[in-house]
CSV table of C-alpha atoms in Angstrom, one decimal:
chain,number,residue,atom,x,y,z
A,1,MET,CA,6.8,18.0,31.2
A,2,THR,CA,9.4,20.8,31.6
A,3,GLU,CA,10.6,22.7,28.5
A,4,THR,CA,14.2,20.9,28.6
A,5,GLU,CA,13.1,17.4,29.8
A,6,SER,CA,15.6,14.7,29.1
A,7,ILE,CA,14.4,11.1,29.7
A,8,ALA,CA,15.5,7.7,28.8
A,9,TYR,CA,13.4,4.9,27.3
A,10,ASP,CA,14.4,1.2,26.1
A,11,VAL,CA,13.0,2.2,22.6
A,12,VAL,CA,12.1,5.4,20.8
A,13,VAL,CA,9.8,5.1,17.8
A,14,LEU,CA,9.6,8.0,15.3
A,15,GLY,CA,6.4,7.8,13.6
A,16,ALA,CA,3.0,6.7,15.1
A,17,GLY,CA,1.4,5.3,11.8
A,18,PRO,CA,0.4,1.5,11.5
A,19,VAL,CA,4.0,0.6,11.4
A,20,GLY,CA,5.3,2.8,14.4
A,21,GLU,CA,2.1,1.6,16.4
A,22,ASN,CA,3.1,-2.1,15.8
A,23,VAL,CA,6.7,-1.7,16.6
A,24,ALA,CA,5.7,0.0,19.9
A,25,ASP,CA,3.1,-2.9,20.5
A,26,ARG,CA,5.7,-5.5,20.2
A,27,THR,CA,8.2,-3.7,22.3
A,28,ARG,CA,5.9,-2.9,25.0
A,29,ALA,CA,4.7,-6.6,24.9
A,30,ALA,CA,8.2,-7.6,25.6
A,31,GLY,CA,8.4,-5.1,28.6
A,32,LEU,CA,10.5,-2.5,27.2
A,33,SER,CA,9.6,0.9,28.0
A,34,THR,CA,8.7,3.0,24.7
A,35,ALA,CA,8.2,6.3,23.6
A,36,VAL,CA,6.4,7.3,20.4
A,37,VAL,CA,6.9,10.6,18.5
A,38,GLU,CA,4.4,11.8,16.1
A,39,SER,CA,4.2,15.2,14.1
A,40,GLU,CA,0.7,14.9,12.7
A,41,LEU,CA,-2.1,12.3,13.6
A,42,VAL,CA,-1.6,9.2,15.5
A,43,GLY,CA,-2.7,6.3,13.0
A,44,GLY,CA,-0.5,7.9,10.2
A,45,GLU,CA,-1.1,8.1,6.5
A,46,CYS,CA,-3.1,4.8,6.2
A,47,SER,CA,-5.6,5.8,8.7
A,48,TYR,CA,-6.3,9.3,7.3
A,49,TRP,CA,-5.1,9.8,3.8
A,50,ALA,CA,-4.6,6.2,2.0
A,51,CYS,CA,-5.9,2.8,2.9
A,52,MET,CA,-9.0,3.6,5.0
A,53,PRO,CA,-10.4,6.7,3.0
A,54,SER,CA,-9.6,5.3,-0.4
A,55,LYS,CA,-11.3,2.0,0.4
A,56,ALA,CA,-14.2,3.7,1.9
A,57,LEU,CA,-14.6,5.7,-1.4
A,58,LEU,CA,-14.4,2.4,-3.4
A,59,ARG,CA,-16.5,-0.1,-1.7
A,60,PRO,CA,-20.0,1.6,-2.8
A,61,VAL,CA,-18.5,1.9,-6.2
A,62,ILE,CA,-17.5,-2.0,-6.4
A,63,ALA,CA,-20.8,-2.9,-4.6
A,64,GLN,CA,-22.8,-1.1,-7.4
A,65,ALA,CA,-20.8,-2.4,-10.2
A,66,ASP,CA,-21.2,-6.1,-9.0
A,67,ALA,CA,-25.1,-5.4,-8.5
A,68,ARG,CA,-25.2,-4.2,-12.0
A,69,ARG,CA,-23.9,-7.5,-13.3
A,70,LEU,CA,-26.9,-9.5,-11.6
A,71,PRO,CA,-30.5,-9.9,-13.2
A,72,GLY,CA,-33.1,-8.9,-10.7
A,73,LEU,CA,-30.7,-6.3,-9.0
A,74,ARG,CA,-29.5,-4.4,-12.2
A,75,GLN,CA,-32.5,-2.2,-12.9
A,76,ALA,CA,-32.6,-1.2,-9.2
A,77,VAL,CA,-29.2,0.3,-9.1
A,78,GLN,CA,-28.9,2.1,-12.5
A,79,GLY,CA,-29.1,5.4,-10.9
A,80,PRO,CA,-26.0,7.5,-9.9
A,81,LEU,CA,-24.3,6.9,-6.4
A,82,ASP,CA,-25.0,9.2,-3.6
A,83,ALA,CA,-21.7,11.1,-3.7
A,84,ALA,CA,-22.5,13.0,-0.3
A,85,ALA,CA,-23.3,9.8,1.4
A,86,VAL,CA,-20.2,8.0,0.0
A,87,LEU,CA,-18.1,11.0,1.3
A,88,ALA,CA,-19.9,11.1,4.8
A,89,ARG,CA,-19.1,7.5,5.1
A,90,ARG,CA,-15.4,8.1,4.1
A,91,ASP,CA,-15.4,10.7,6.8
A,92,ASP,CA,-16.6,8.2,9.4
A,93,TYR,CA,-13.8,5.9,8.5
A,94,THR,CA,-11.2,8.5,9.1
A,95,SER,CA,-12.8,9.3,12.5
A,96,HIS,CA,-13.3,12.9,10.8
A,97,TRP,CA,-9.5,13.3,10.9
A,98,HIS,CA,-9.3,13.0,14.7
A,99,ASP,CA,-7.0,10.8,16.4
A,100,ASP,CA,-8.6,10.3,19.9
A,101,GLY,CA,-9.3,6.5,19.6
A,102,GLN,CA,-5.7,5.9,18.4
A,103,VAL,CA,-4.2,7.7,21.1
A,104,ARG,CA,-6.2,5.8,23.5
A,105,TRP,CA,-4.8,2.6,22.2
A,106,LEU,CA,-1.2,3.8,22.7
A,107,ASP,CA,-2.2,4.6,26.2
A,108,GLY,CA,-3.6,1.3,26.5
A,109,ILE,CA,-0.4,-0.4,25.7
A,110,GLY,CA,1.6,1.6,28.0
A,111,ALA,CA,3.5,3.6,25.2
A,112,VAL,CA,4.3,7.3,25.9
A,113,LEU,CA,3.3,9.7,23.3
A,114,TYR,CA,5.3,12.9,22.3
A,115,ARG,CA,3.4,15.1,19.9
A,116,GLY,CA,6.0,17.1,17.6
A,117,HIS,CA,8.6,17.0,15.1
A,118,GLY,CA,11.4,14.5,16.1
A,119,ARG,CA,15.0,14.6,14.9
A,120,LEU,CA,18.0,12.4,15.6
A,121,ALA,CA,20.8,14.3,17.4
A,122,GLY,CA,23.5,11.8,17.2
A,123,SER,CA,23.7,8.0,18.6
A,124,ARG,CA,20.7,6.7,20.4
A,125,THR,CA,19.1,10.2,21.0
A,126,VAL,CA,16.0,12.0,19.5
A,127,THR,CA,15.1,15.6,20.2
A,128,VAL,CA,11.3,16.7,20.0
A,129,THR,CA,10.0,20.2,19.2
A,130,GLY,CA,6.3,20.1,20.3
A,131,PRO,CA,3.5,22.2,19.0
A,132,GLU,CA,4.0,24.8,21.5
A,133,GLY,CA,7.7,25.1,21.0
A,134,GLU,CA,8.4,23.0,24.0
A,135,HIS,CA,11.7,20.8,23.7
A,136,HIS,CA,12.4,17.2,24.8
A,137,VAL,CA,15.3,15.2,24.6
A,138,LEU,CA,14.9,11.2,24.5
A,139,THR,CA,17.5,8.7,24.7
A,140,ALA,CA,17.1,5.1,23.7
A,141,ARG,CA,18.9,2.4,25.7
A,142,HIS,CA,18.3,-0.1,23.1
A,143,ALA,CA,16.9,1.2,19.9
A,144,VAL,CA,15.5,4.1,17.9
A,145,ALA,CA,13.0,2.9,15.0
A,146,VAL,CA,12.4,5.2,12.0
A,147,CYS,CA,8.8,4.8,11.0
A,148,THR,CA,8.3,8.0,9.1
A,149,GLY,CA,6.9,6.5,5.9
A,150,THR,CA,6.7,8.3,2.6
A,151,ARG,CA,5.3,11.3,1.0
A,152,ALA,CA,4.0,12.0,-2.6
A,153,LEU,CA,6.5,12.8,-5.2
A,154,LEU,CA,5.7,15.6,-7.4
A,155,PRO,CA,7.3,16.1,-10.8
A,156,GLY,CA,9.6,19.1,-11.5
A,157,LEU,CA,7.1,20.9,-13.7
A,158,PRO,CA,7.7,24.9,-13.8
A,159,GLY,CA,4.8,26.8,-11.8
A,160,LEU,CA,3.1,23.3,-10.5
A,161,ALA,CA,2.9,24.7,-7.0
A,162,ASP,CA,0.6,27.5,-8.2
A,163,VAL,CA,-1.8,25.0,-9.8
A,164,GLY,CA,-2.5,23.5,-6.4
A,165,PRO,CA,-2.4,19.8,-7.8
A,166,TRP,CA,-3.8,16.9,-5.9
A,167,THR,CA,-1.7,14.2,-4.4
A,168,SER,CA,-3.0,11.1,-3.0
A,169,ARG,CA,-3.9,12.9,0.2
A,170,GLU,CA,-6.2,15.5,-1.6
A,171,ALA,CA,-7.7,12.7,-3.6
A,172,THR,CA,-8.8,10.8,-0.8
A,173,SER,CA,-10.0,13.5,1.5
A,174,ALA,CA,-11.7,15.9,-1.2
A,175,LYS,CA,-14.9,17.4,0.3
A,176,ALA,CA,-16.9,17.5,-3.0
A,177,VAL,CA,-16.7,15.7,-6.5
A,178,PRO,CA,-14.7,17.5,-9.1
A,179,GLY,CA,-16.4,17.8,-12.6
A,180,ARG,CA,-13.4,16.8,-14.5
A,181,LEU,CA,-10.2,15.0,-13.0
A,182,VAL,CA,-7.0,14.6,-14.8
A,183,VAL,CA,-5.1,11.8,-13.2
A,184,VAL,CA,-1.4,11.4,-14.1
A,185,GLY,CA,0.2,8.0,-13.3
A,186,GLY,CA,-0.7,4.4,-13.8
A,187,GLY,CA,0.1,2.8,-10.6
A,188,VAL,CA,-2.4,1.7,-7.7
A,189,VAL,CA,-3.3,5.3,-6.5
A,190,ALA,CA,-3.9,6.3,-10.0
A,191,THR,CA,-6.1,3.5,-10.9
A,192,GLU,CA,-8.0,3.3,-7.6
A,193,MET,CA,-8.8,7.0,-7.6
A,194,ALA,CA,-9.7,7.1,-11.3
A,195,THR,CA,-12.1,4.3,-10.5
A,196,ALA,CA,-13.7,6.0,-7.4
A,197,TRP,CA,-14.0,9.6,-8.9
A,198,GLN,CA,-15.2,8.3,-12.1
A,199,ALA,CA,-17.9,6.4,-10.4
A,200,LEU,CA,-18.9,9.3,-8.2
A,201,GLY,CA,-19.6,11.6,-11.2
A,202,SER,CA,-16.2,13.1,-12.4
A,203,GLN,CA,-15.2,12.8,-16.1
A,204,VAL,CA,-11.8,11.3,-15.6
A,205,THR,CA,-8.8,11.3,-17.9
A,206,VAL,CA,-5.7,9.2,-17.0
A,207,LEU,CA,-2.5,10.1,-18.6
A,208,VAL,CA,-0.2,7.2,-18.3
A,209,ARG,CA,3.8,7.9,-19.5
A,210,GLY,CA,4.4,3.9,-19.9
A,211,LYS,CA,2.6,1.3,-22.1
A,212,GLY,CA,-0.3,0.5,-19.5
A,213,LEU,CA,-1.7,0.5,-16.0
A,214,LEU,CA,-0.1,-1.3,-13.2
A,215,SER,CA,3.1,-2.0,-14.6
A,216,ARG,CA,4.3,-4.0,-11.6
A,217,MET,CA,1.8,-6.6,-12.2
A,218,GLU,CA,1.3,-9.2,-14.8
A,219,PRO,CA,0.7,-7.3,-18.1
A,220,PHE,CA,-3.0,-8.7,-18.3
A,221,ALA,CA,-4.0,-7.1,-14.9
A,222,GLY,CA,-3.4,-3.6,-16.2
A,223,GLU,CA,-5.0,-4.4,-19.6
A,224,LEU,CA,-8.3,-5.6,-17.8
A,225,VAL,CA,-8.5,-2.6,-15.6
A,226,ALA,CA,-7.9,-0.2,-18.3
A,227,GLU,CA,-10.5,-1.7,-20.4
A,228,ALA,CA,-13.0,-1.3,-17.4
A,229,LEU,CA,-12.2,2.1,-16.8
A,230,THR,CA,-12.8,2.8,-20.5
A,231,GLU,CA,-16.0,1.3,-20.5
A,232,ALA,CA,-17.1,3.2,-17.3
A,233,GLY,CA,-16.5,6.5,-19.3
A,234,ALA,CA,-13.0,7.4,-18.4
A,235,ASP,CA,-10.5,8.5,-21.0
A,236,VAL,CA,-7.1,6.3,-20.7
A,237,ARG,CA,-4.3,7.4,-22.7
A,238,THR,CA,-1.0,5.5,-22.5
A,239,GLY,CA,2.5,6.6,-23.8
A,240,THR,CA,1.5,10.2,-22.9
A,241,SER,CA,3.6,12.6,-20.7
A,242,VAL,CA,2.7,15.8,-19.3
A,243,GLU,CA,4.7,18.9,-20.7
A,244,SER,CA,3.1,21.7,-18.7
A,245,VAL,CA,0.2,22.4,-16.4
A,246,THR,CA,-1.4,25.9,-15.5
A,247,ARG,CA,-4.5,26.9,-13.9
A,248,GLU,CA,-6.4,29.6,-15.8
A,249,ASN,CA,-9.4,31.4,-14.0
A,250,GLY,CA,-9.7,28.2,-11.9
A,251,THR,CA,-9.4,25.7,-14.7
A,252,VAL,CA,-6.6,23.3,-14.9
A,253,VAL,CA,-5.0,23.3,-18.4
A,254,VAL,CA,-2.7,20.3,-19.2
A,255,VAL,CA,-0.6,20.1,-22.5
A,256,THR,CA,0.9,16.5,-23.3
A,257,ASP,CA,3.9,15.8,-25.1
A,258,LYS,CA,1.5,15.0,-28.1
A,259,GLY,CA,0.2,18.5,-28.3
A,260,ASP,CA,-3.1,17.5,-26.6
A,261,ARG,CA,-4.9,20.1,-24.4
A,262,ILE,CA,-6.9,19.0,-21.6
A,263,GLU,CA,-9.0,21.1,-19.2
A,264,ALA,CA,-10.1,20.1,-15.9
A,265,ASP,CA,-11.3,21.0,-12.5
A,266,GLU,CA,-8.5,19.2,-10.6
A,267,ILE,CA,-5.3,17.3,-11.4
A,268,LEU,CA,-4.1,14.5,-9.4
A,269,PHE,CA,-0.2,13.4,-9.6
A,270,ALA,CA,0.1,9.9,-8.6
A,271,THR,CA,3.7,9.5,-9.9
A,272,GLY,CA,5.7,8.0,-6.9
A,273,ARG,CA,6.8,8.4,-3.4
A,274,ALA,CA,9.9,9.6,-1.5
A,275,PRO,CA,11.1,8.9,2.0
A,276,ARG,CA,10.0,11.2,4.8
A,277,THR,CA,13.7,11.5,6.0
A,278,ASP,CA,14.8,15.0,4.6
A,279,ASP,CA,14.5,16.8,8.1
A,280,LEU,CA,15.2,13.8,10.4
A,281,GLY,CA,18.8,14.6,11.5
A,282,LEU,CA,20.2,11.8,9.5
A,283,ASP,CA,23.3,13.9,9.0
A,284,THR,CA,24.0,13.9,12.8
A,285,ILE,CA,24.7,9.9,12.4
A,286,GLY,CA,26.5,10.1,9.0
A,287,LEU,CA,23.6,9.4,6.8
A,288,GLU,CA,22.3,11.4,3.9
A,289,PRO,CA,19.0,13.5,4.7
A,290,GLY,CA,16.3,12.6,2.2
A,291,SER,CA,17.5,9.0,1.5
A,292,TRP,CA,16.0,5.7,1.9
A,293,LEU,CA,17.4,3.7,4.8
A,294,PRO,CA,18.8,0.4,3.7
A,295,VAL,CA,18.3,-2.5,6.3
A,296,ASP,CA,19.1,-6.2,7.0
A,297,ASP,CA,16.4,-8.6,7.3
A,298,SER,CA,15.9,-7.7,10.9
A,299,LEU,CA,15.0,-4.3,9.8
A,300,ARG,CA,18.3,-2.8,11.4
A,301,VAL,CA,20.0,0.1,9.4
A,302,THR,CA,23.0,-1.1,7.6
A,303,GLY,CA,26.1,-0.3,9.7
A,304,SER,CA,24.2,0.5,12.9
A,305,ASP,CA,23.6,-1.8,16.0
A,306,TRP,CA,20.9,0.6,17.5
A,307,LEU,CA,19.0,2.4,14.5
A,308,TYR,CA,16.0,0.4,12.6
A,309,ALA,CA,14.1,1.5,9.7
A,310,VAL,CA,10.7,0.1,9.3
A,311,GLY,CA,8.0,0.4,6.7
A,312,ASP,CA,8.1,2.3,3.5
A,313,VAL,CA,11.1,4.3,4.6
A,314,ASN,CA,13.3,1.3,3.9
A,315,HIS,CA,12.0,0.9,0.2
A,316,ARG,CA,11.5,-2.8,0.6
A,317,ALA,CA,7.9,-3.2,0.0
A,318,LEU,CA,5.7,0.1,0.2
A,319,LEU,CA,2.5,-1.4,1.5
A,320,THR,CA,0.6,-0.9,5.0
A,321,HIS,CA,0.4,-4.6,5.6
A,322,GLN,CA,4.0,-5.2,4.9
A,323,GLY,CA,5.2,-2.5,7.0
A,324,LYS,CA,3.1,-4.0,9.8
A,325,TYR,CA,4.9,-7.3,9.1
A,326,GLN,CA,8.2,-5.6,9.3
A,327,ALA,CA,7.2,-4.0,12.4
A,328,ARG,CA,6.4,-7.4,14.2
A,329,ILE,CA,10.0,-8.7,13.0
A,330,ALA,CA,11.6,-5.5,14.0
A,331,GLY,CA,10.0,-5.6,17.5
A,332,ALA,CA,10.9,-9.2,18.1
A,333,ALA,CA,14.5,-8.4,16.9
A,334,ILE,CA,14.7,-5.4,19.2
A,335,ALA,CA,13.4,-7.2,22.2
A,336,ALA,CA,15.5,-10.2,21.6
A,337,ARG,CA,18.7,-8.1,21.4
A,338,ALA,CA,17.6,-6.3,24.5
A,339,ALA,CA,17.4,-9.6,26.3
A,340,GLY,CA,20.9,-10.5,25.4
A,341,VAL,CA,19.9,-13.4,23.2
A,342,PRO,CA,23.3,-14.4,21.6
A,343,VAL,CA,22.1,-15.5,18.0
A,344,LEU,CA,18.9,-14.4,16.4
A,345,GLU,CA,16.9,-16.4,13.9
A,346,THR,CA,17.8,-14.5,10.9
A,347,ASP,CA,17.8,-17.5,8.3
A,348,PRO,CA,15.0,-17.2,5.6
A,349,TRP,CA,11.5,-17.3,7.4
A,350,GLY,CA,12.9,-17.1,10.8
A,351,ALA,CA,11.5,-15.2,13.7
A,352,HIS,CA,13.7,-12.1,13.2
A,353,ALA,CA,13.9,-12.1,9.4
A,354,ALA,CA,11.4,-10.2,7.0
A,355,THR,CA,11.6,-12.7,4.4
A,356,ALA,CA,8.4,-12.2,2.8
A,357,ASP,CA,9.5,-8.8,1.7
A,358,ARG,CA,11.5,-10.6,-0.9
A,359,ALA,CA,9.5,-13.8,-1.6
A,360,ALA,CA,5.7,-13.3,-0.8
A,361,VAL,CA,4.6,-9.6,-0.8
A,362,PRO,CA,0.8,-9.7,-1.3
A,363,GLN,CA,-1.0,-6.7,-2.8
A,364,VAL,CA,-4.7,-6.1,-3.7
A,365,VAL,CA,-5.8,-3.1,-6.0
A,366,PHE,CA,-9.4,-2.3,-5.5
A,367,THR,CA,-10.2,-1.2,-8.8
A,368,ASP,CA,-13.3,-2.9,-10.7
A,369,PRO,CA,-12.2,-5.5,-11.5
A,370,GLU,CA,-10.0,-6.1,-8.6
A,371,ALA,CA,-6.2,-7.0,-9.4
A,372,ALA,CA,-4.5,-9.1,-6.6
A,373,ALA,CA,-0.8,-10.5,-6.7
A,374,VAL,CA,1.7,-12.2,-4.8
A,375,GLY,CA,5.1,-13.1,-5.2
A,376,LEU,CA,7.0,-12.9,-8.3
A,377,SER,CA,5.6,-12.3,-11.9
A,378,LEU,CA,6.4,-14.4,-14.6
A,379,ALA,CA,8.9,-11.8,-16.1
A,380,GLU,CA,10.5,-11.2,-12.6
A,381,ALA,CA,11.0,-14.9,-12.0
A,382,GLU,CA,12.7,-15.4,-15.3
A,383,GLN,CA,15.0,-12.4,-14.7
A,384,ALA,CA,16.0,-13.9,-11.4
A,385,GLY,CA,17.1,-17.0,-13.2
A,386,HIS,CA,14.5,-19.3,-12.1
A,387,ARG,CA,13.3,-22.1,-14.5
A,388,VAL,CA,9.5,-21.5,-14.5
A,389,ARG,CA,6.3,-21.9,-16.2
A,390,GLY,CA,3.6,-19.4,-16.2
A,391,VAL,CA,-0.1,-21.2,-16.2
A,392,ASP,CA,-2.9,-19.3,-17.3
A,393,VAL,CA,-6.7,-19.7,-16.7
A,394,GLU,CA,-9.7,-17.6,-17.7
A,395,MET,CA,-11.7,-16.9,-14.6
A,396,SER,CA,-15.0,-17.5,-16.5
A,397,SER,CA,-14.3,-21.2,-16.7
A,398,VAL,CA,-15.0,-21.3,-12.9
A,399,ALA,CA,-18.7,-22.0,-12.0
A,400,GLY,CA,-18.3,-19.7,-9.0
A,401,ALA,CA,-17.3,-16.7,-11.0
A,402,GLY,CA,-20.5,-17.2,-13.3
A,403,LEU,CA,-22.7,-17.3,-10.1
A,404,TYR,CA,-20.9,-14.1,-8.8
A,405,ALA,CA,-21.8,-12.0,-11.8
A,406,ASP,CA,-22.9,-12.5,-15.2
A,407,GLY,CA,-20.4,-11.8,-17.8
A,408,TYR,CA,-17.6,-12.2,-15.3
A,409,ARG,CA,-14.5,-11.2,-16.9
A,410,GLY,CA,-10.9,-12.2,-15.3
A,411,ARG,CA,-7.7,-14.2,-15.5
A,412,ALA,CA,-5.5,-16.1,-13.1
A,413,ARG,CA,-1.8,-17.0,-13.3
A,414,MET,CA,0.3,-19.2,-11.4
A,415,VAL,CA,4.3,-19.1,-11.8
A,416,VAL,CA,5.5,-22.4,-11.0
A,417,ASP,CA,9.3,-23.1,-10.1
A,418,LEU,CA,10.0,-26.2,-12.3
A,419,ASP,CA,13.0,-27.3,-10.4
A,420,ARG,CA,11.2,-27.5,-6.9
A,421,GLU,CA,7.5,-27.7,-8.1
A,422,ILE,CA,6.4,-25.0,-5.9
A,423,LEU,CA,4.7,-21.5,-6.5
A,424,LEU,CA,6.8,-18.2,-7.0
A,425,GLY,CA,3.8,-16.1,-7.6
A,426,VAL,CA,0.1,-15.9,-8.3
A,427,THR,CA,-2.0,-13.3,-10.1
A,428,LEU,CA,-5.6,-12.9,-10.0
A,429,VAL,CA,-8.0,-10.2,-11.7
A,430,GLY,CA,-11.7,-10.1,-11.5
A,431,PRO,CA,-14.5,-9.0,-9.3
A,432,GLY,CA,-13.9,-10.3,-5.8
A,433,VAL,CA,-10.6,-11.7,-6.1
A,434,GLY,CA,-9.1,-9.6,-3.2
A,435,GLU,CA,-10.4,-12.2,-0.8
A,436,LEU,CA,-8.8,-15.0,-2.7
A,437,ILE,CA,-5.2,-13.7,-2.6
A,438,HIS,CA,-4.5,-14.8,1.0
A,439,SER,CA,-4.8,-18.6,-0.1
A,440,ALA,CA,-2.2,-17.7,-2.7
A,441,THR,CA,0.0,-16.0,-0.2
A,442,VAL,CA,-0.1,-19.1,2.2
A,443,ALA,CA,1.0,-21.3,-0.8
A,444,VAL,CA,3.9,-19.0,-1.8
A,445,ALA,CA,5.1,-18.1,1.6
A,446,GLY,CA,4.7,-21.8,2.7
A,447,GLU,CA,6.4,-23.2,-0.3
A,448,VAL,CA,3.7,-25.8,-0.7
A,449,PRO,CA,4.6,-28.3,-3.2
A,450,ILE,CA,2.2,-28.7,-6.2
A,451,GLY,CA,1.7,-32.2,-5.2
A,452,ARG,CA,0.3,-31.3,-1.8
A,453,LEU,CA,-1.8,-28.5,-3.4
A,454,TRP,CA,-3.5,-31.1,-5.5
A,455,HIS,CA,-5.1,-32.2,-2.2
A,456,ALA,CA,-6.4,-28.8,-1.1
A,457,VAL,CA,-9.9,-29.3,-2.3
A,458,PRO,CA,-11.7,-26.1,-3.1
A,459,SER,CA,-15.5,-25.6,-2.0
A,460,TYR,CA,-17.9,-25.9,-5.1
A,461,PRO,CA,-19.3,-23.6,-6.3
A,462,THR,CA,-16.8,-20.9,-5.3
A,463,ILE,CA,-14.6,-18.6,-7.2
A,464,SER,CA,-11.7,-20.3,-5.1
A,465,GLU,CA,-12.1,-23.3,-7.7
A,466,VAL,CA,-9.8,-21.5,-9.9
A,467,TRP,CA,-7.1,-23.4,-8.0
A,468,LEU,CA,-8.4,-26.5,-9.4
A,469,ARG,CA,-8.4,-25.1,-12.8
A,470,LEU,CA,-4.9,-23.7,-12.5
A,471,LEU,CA,-3.4,-27.2,-11.1
A,472,GLU,CA,-5.5,-29.2,-13.9
A,473,ALA,CA,-3.8,-26.8,-16.6
A,474,TYR,CA,-0.4,-27.5,-15.2
A,475,ARG,CA,-0.8,-31.2,-15.0
A,476,GLY,CA,-2.6,-31.3,-18.4
């Protein structure tokens, strides 16, 4: 490569996380030459600082919690977790923060990797400044796909930078268990990391500004997770804001709006995400640096015929699996337009429409108990103007739940569109329910009529029999 090389590709992808990788996979499968630009590690946030390390930390926690609910096993697992072993397994799952395997995969599909910082430089043009200062100019014949994701959003508290707060990155990659940890926030990152570090030996205090945890799910989800965290020894305080944070002689000192003073070894802020678009050259194409990028259902940026924004950066559904879904849709749309297809399939549920972003987004929160949901909550459905009914069932009514664990606690809700008699949403809370949510996703995305679901017979005795209990409760 020369220092001022200029080269044309059919597609240029900014960001080599799971989303960028999937866009590249689809465009290469369609025979389009594709360049991928990455400033950090190929594999992105999910592989090294989010999904994979967090779930590697949580899996032993959940396995131990499940074991403690079973006679004959309970006494064998009463001791503490081997934190060093858990952290070592976490390191294995992040490939020790090396991306060699992911780079080999990119090479294998025939994509060309450029390491460095990529910026837009006008229409269909990307400049890349490499790690040694080398400079490349890439032009895209058909599309540039922005797949740069998000970063943690920290509050504007005076002096916060001097405290050295944790974000999700530090929380998932920490090399040792802090004796005391304050977690600020009540969402997915906050609840999962509170669950993991409490079980690994930290004394965790959770500070939630709102009324409860997991506010984007049905209210009972956050209630059950909060109860479990409290029983595990965490201190969960709702309706509480942070007024100030300082670090005094190595100790973090937090003062709340209620005048409480809390001391800790570390503090994690899990208070939102911001798009990684602030230094992306958006101003060269008339867009606002640092902004979310609005798109149509084919993931093409509003007002453009060549720029796509895929994954978290478009703010449609900030989840890895949803971003990968969008990447498959965007890749197909880019390929179809490059081939001159006159009319794309952009009607709902079409091959070039990311309809699930609005109607069937699934999510699992890997706490104890797990919380899983897809589609609309009851409140969201009512606010959208649907005539709906919420149907609730206690998970303990299912034989499979009792076999799974003594004292099984959980709850299920399905939201029924009364006019069409289909499901608009399903929420499940309880041990092991993460593996049930795909059946709910199929029902919601497929708009399967209640009458047909009645004929989908769940195997006995599995936790999936909750579907029968829900349908029985609906029919009466």
